[in-house]
Amino acid sequence: MAPRTLPEIEISGTPRDRGRQYGEAVRPQLHAARAYYEDAFGQSSGLTWDQVTARATRWLDPVRAYAPELVEEMRGIADGAGVGLLDVLALNARGEVIYDRSFATMAHGPAEPQDEEPAEGCTSFAAYGEASGDGHVWAGQNWDWRAGVADTVVLLRIVQPPKPTLIMQVEAGQIGRQGANSAGIALNANGLGGRFSDAIGLPQTVVRRSVLDQHTVTDALDVLCRTRAHIASNALLTCREGFAVDLETTPAGIGWMYPTDGLLVHGNHYQAGIPAPLAAGYRPMSSDSLVRVPRAEQGLRALREATGPDESRKVVKQAMSDHLGHPESLCTHPDPRRPTVKHWMTLVSSCVDLTTGDYHATAGTPCDRDYQHLPWNLYDGPYGDTR
């Protein structure tokens, strides 16, 4: 049997046209994602899917005010997939619904840090300069999330002049997550957790898409610094010129950090500083992050000795396949002690060479499968930025 690969989908045209092409291409996956989250929300909170979409409506006006073209794209996705706009919005705001205070109160009583739903797990990295033996700029991550949506993940290329062309790995129907663009900017992201104020902020899919829609790293940073997201999330920006910066973004403020000797790794705990609203009783919700980050750093230090891109990718694969603490390890596998609906795994391990524009990703855990070399180069096409 041939190894599973991630579907590769390319869309272009107006926002509505792009969305319709996307929705038509992922119709089965999107319906599977909706069915999974309907089951997951039902089991964890007793909410019906109609109640979930009703809660998601609170993000419709803020997204329309901030990026009306993204609402049009979501409307096109809904048309193409044969679902409602609120279904698509709920899939884009599923993390925000989980962390909504009213959701938490209804589902679990008053929210305490130890009772919160675990943050979306990920281990992100950037390596260049002293950390890169081949002289290339590398970025990537292990994206850890619920195993039940593994078959809904797709690779998406968006051609949208005059904005940069994007390549992202997303759950079907999502308009943004993590990836890179034709301006040579990569965004890798990690959930951080913690509940803040009740004020409505933007969903992470909208923020991340807006970051990757920028032509310069300073404009991408401006999105992260000036936009109020609804939940806390870490953003690791890397650009092909050989620069990276990490921002721990929260509704209460932002912390930042830079690489050490060209290497930067971030997980799912606050590394730049614990936000004041959480400081008194902070506990990392993903405690395994305290293992994953140093193990990734240790493995990725071998990049210093790599003599070319092929060898570098092998080093990245080996590093990101680490199993210390298995199954909640850097390479995450489902934990049989947990209910099936709460099984987690590494959905995608990505490795992007920002120097050459080559994009690689795995359809699942990197320990037991090879990287899939995407047919698109970041810098290909009439709208790609020239190197």
XYZ file of N, CA and C in Angstrom, residues 4 114 164 265 316 325 363:
21
model
N 0.250 7.237 2.820
C -0.726 8.312 2.706
C -0.017 9.632 2.452
N -6.168 24.254 35.642
C -5.921 22.832 35.450
C -7.072 22.121 34.773
N 1.064 38.229 -1.558
C 1.938 37.084 -1.820
C 1.148 35.785 -2.016
N 13.559 27.543 19.192
C 12.520 26.513 19.283
C 11.471 26.983 20.281
N 16.484 17.294 10.387
C 15.212 17.806 10.898
C 14.254 16.650 11.174
N 9.342 10.387 26.344
C 8.042 10.681 26.929
C 6.875 10.131 26.138
N 2.435 13.489 6.092
C 1.017 13.214 6.350
C 0.927 12.391 7.626
